[in-house]
Amino acid sequence: MKKILVACGAGVCTSTVALQKLKTAMEQRGLSNQVSYGQCAVADLGMNAKNYDLVITTSKVTADYGVPVVFGLNFITGIGIEPLVDDIVKKLGL
Amino acid sequence: MLNEELIYLDMPYSTQNELFEEMSKKFLELGYVNEEYLDALKKREEEFPTGIKTQVAGLAIPHVDSKYIKKAGIAVVRLKKPILFQEMCTNNDVDVNLVFMLLVKDKSKQVTTLSALMGCFSNEEALKQLMTGSKTEIIEELEKILEENE
């Protein structure tokens, strides 16, 4: 089971939307039962990221959390979701 | 969540601060937000910018934690002249013409609506309609967007 953490400013708005789009994309690829999800505020990434395999954020972050970080802007604009999901799947080794 | 009282067209604001200050006054009068909304909004946008570049227009979705919101809504502010924002994720400059101020009271109830709204950001026809339409047309277009995407 791979764990994905989705983060935004407060862990409420854009991360919720990104998470929903990601879940749909993972379902379409038949990967739903191989991933689990978490959600938090960017400020809490330092504390939480180590418990996950990958971080997706809709805010700019520069810190090294010890796990791959992917920017989720495409989930919000709706443009380029497929290549973004390809990248996420690849980084997770699924 | 859609209401003509929250649609503002051809607003003459020239800075982000002016936009936030003027809109906060209106939201406060209409009972959508509390007194601390404005400060929270400014701080939030500075820390976590919400600008979005699209083919049709520059968009922004400024929002704050639900504790500052008293009544749920989506306000649409169409600007006479673009205002400078920073883009989400990249912090690059982006000229914004259309601002969706998300008044999120309960994220679990509103996530479908927000997700549907953001679903239109890749829909050029819908964005063009929002950029040129009247208040009534904008409400109709948004209703259509929300129906199609929910």
Short mmCIF file of N, CA and C in Angstrom, two decimals, chain A residues 8-14 16-17 20-21 39 42 57-60 71-73 76-79, chain B residues 44 48 52-53 61 63 65-66 87-91 102 104 107 111-112 114-115 118-119 121-122:
data_model
loop_
_atom_site.label_atom_id
_atom_site.label_comp_id
_atom_site.label_asym_id
_atom_site.label_seq_id
_atom_site.Cartn_x
_atom_site.Cartn_y
_atom_site.Cartn_z
N CYS A 8 -2.28 21.73 1.09
CA CYS A 8 -2.41 23.11 0.59
C CYS A 8 -2.29 24.05 1.78
N GLY A 9 -2.53 25.33 1.56
CA GLY A 9 -2.34 26.33 2.59
C GLY A 9 -2.91 25.95 3.94
N ALA A 10 -4.19 25.64 3.97
CA ALA A 10 -4.82 25.28 5.24
C ALA A 10 -5.23 23.81 5.28
N GLY A 11 -4.97 23.10 4.20
CA GLY A 11 -5.40 21.70 4.15
C GLY A 11 -6.89 21.56 4.00
N VAL A 12 -7.53 22.58 3.42
CA VAL A 12 -8.98 22.55 3.31
C VAL A 12 -9.46 22.59 1.86
N CYS A 13 -9.08 23.63 1.15
CA CYS A 13 -9.77 23.91 -0.10
C CYS A 13 -9.14 23.23 -1.32
N THR A 14 -8.02 23.75 -1.80
CA THR A 14 -7.48 23.19 -3.04
C THR A 14 -6.97 21.76 -2.86
N THR A 16 -8.40 19.53 -1.07
CA THR A 16 -9.59 18.69 -1.13
C THR A 16 -9.98 18.43 -2.58
N VAL A 17 -9.90 19.49 -3.39
CA VAL A 17 -10.23 19.35 -4.81
C VAL A 17 -9.20 18.46 -5.51
N GLN A 20 -9.70 14.85 -4.59
CA GLN A 20 -10.85 14.24 -5.26
C GLN A 20 -10.52 13.87 -6.71
N LYS A 21 -9.81 14.78 -7.40
CA LYS A 21 -9.43 14.50 -8.79
C LYS A 21 -8.45 13.33 -8.86
N GLN A 39 -4.33 14.15 4.16
CA GLN A 39 -4.49 15.56 3.77
C GLN A 39 -4.00 16.41 4.93
N VAL A 42 0.18 22.84 4.54
CA VAL A 42 1.59 22.88 4.16
C VAL A 42 2.48 23.03 5.40
N THR A 57 1.41 18.95 -3.46
CA THR A 57 1.00 20.22 -2.87
C THR A 57 0.50 21.19 -3.93
N THR A 58 -0.41 22.08 -3.53
CA THR A 58 -0.90 23.13 -4.42
C THR A 58 -0.28 24.47 -4.03
N SER A 59 0.71 24.44 -3.15
CA SER A 59 1.44 25.66 -2.80
C SER A 59 2.92 25.42 -3.08
N LYS A 60 3.62 26.52 -3.23
CA LYS A 60 5.06 26.38 -3.47
C LYS A 60 5.75 25.92 -2.18
N PHE A 71 3.84 18.93 -7.68
CA PHE A 71 2.91 20.06 -7.61
C PHE A 71 1.58 19.71 -8.27
N GLY A 72 0.50 20.03 -7.59
CA GLY A 72 -0.83 19.60 -8.04
C GLY A 72 -1.63 20.64 -8.78
N LEU A 73 -0.95 21.67 -9.31
CA LEU A 73 -1.68 22.74 -10.00
C LEU A 73 -2.60 22.22 -11.11
N ILE A 76 -6.08 21.47 -10.34
CA ILE A 76 -6.93 22.64 -10.14
C ILE A 76 -7.32 23.27 -11.49
N THR A 77 -6.36 23.36 -12.40
CA THR A 77 -6.69 23.96 -13.70
C THR A 77 -7.43 22.96 -14.60
N GLY A 78 -7.30 21.68 -14.30
CA GLY A 78 -7.96 20.67 -15.12
C GLY A 78 -7.20 20.38 -16.41
N ILE A 79 -6.07 21.04 -16.59
CA ILE A 79 -5.28 20.83 -17.81
C ILE A 79 -4.02 20.04 -17.45
N ARG B 44 -3.27 35.07 4.04
CA ARG B 44 -3.35 33.80 3.33
C ARG B 44 -2.86 33.92 1.89
N PHE B 48 0.14 31.87 0.61
CA PHE B 48 -0.25 30.82 -0.33
C PHE B 48 -1.07 31.42 -1.47
N ILE B 52 -4.28 31.66 -11.02
CA ILE B 52 -4.29 30.53 -11.96
C ILE B 52 -4.32 31.10 -13.37
N LYS B 53 -3.39 30.63 -14.20
CA LYS B 53 -3.36 31.09 -15.58
C LYS B 53 -4.20 30.15 -16.44
N ILE B 61 -8.48 32.36 -6.83
CA ILE B 61 -9.50 31.80 -5.94
C ILE B 61 -9.13 32.06 -4.47
N HIS B 63 -9.18 32.47 -0.64
CA HIS B 63 -10.06 31.86 0.36
C HIS B 63 -9.34 31.75 1.68
N ASP B 65 -9.67 30.03 5.98
CA ASP B 65 -10.22 28.97 6.82
C ASP B 65 -11.71 29.24 7.11
N SER B 66 -12.47 28.17 7.26
CA SER B 66 -13.94 28.30 7.46
C SER B 66 -14.32 29.06 8.73
N GLU B 87 0.90 33.19 -8.94
CA GLU B 87 0.31 31.91 -9.30
C GLU B 87 0.54 30.87 -8.21
N MET B 88 -0.48 30.09 -7.99
CA MET B 88 -0.42 28.94 -7.10
C MET B 88 0.75 28.03 -7.50
N CYS B 89 1.43 27.43 -6.56
CA CYS B 89 2.52 26.48 -6.83
C CYS B 89 3.82 27.13 -7.31
N THR B 90 3.75 28.10 -8.25
CA THR B 90 4.98 28.63 -8.83
C THR B 90 5.35 30.00 -8.24
N ASN B 91 4.36 30.71 -7.70
CA ASN B 91 4.53 32.10 -7.25
C ASN B 91 4.92 33.07 -8.38
N LEU B 102 -13.94 32.34 -2.61
CA LEU B 102 -14.63 31.16 -2.11
C LEU B 102 -14.92 31.33 -0.62
N VAL B 104 -16.02 29.41 2.09
CA VAL B 104 -16.22 28.00 2.43
C VAL B 104 -16.56 27.84 3.91
N LYS B 107 -16.36 22.32 4.55
CA LYS B 107 -15.63 21.80 3.39
C LYS B 107 -16.25 20.51 2.85
N VAL B 111 -17.21 20.69 -1.05
CA VAL B 111 -16.13 20.23 -1.91
C VAL B 111 -16.60 19.89 -3.32
N THR B 112 -17.78 19.33 -3.45
CA THR B 112 -18.31 19.00 -4.78
C THR B 112 -18.48 20.27 -5.60
N LEU B 114 -16.96 23.20 -5.14
CA LEU B 114 -15.66 23.81 -5.45
C LEU B 114 -14.97 23.05 -6.55
N SER B 115 -15.05 21.74 -6.47
CA SER B 115 -14.43 20.89 -7.46
C SER B 115 -15.07 21.12 -8.82
N MET B 118 -13.96 24.48 -10.18
CA MET B 118 -12.61 24.41 -10.73
C MET B 118 -12.60 23.59 -12.00
N GLY B 119 -13.61 22.74 -12.17
CA GLY B 119 -13.75 21.96 -13.40
C GLY B 119 -13.92 22.85 -14.62
N PHE B 121 -12.35 25.63 -15.22
CA PHE B 121 -11.15 26.40 -15.54
C PHE B 121 -10.50 25.93 -16.84
N SER B 122 -10.81 24.70 -17.27
CA SER B 122 -10.25 24.22 -18.53
C SER B 122 -11.28 24.33 -19.66
#
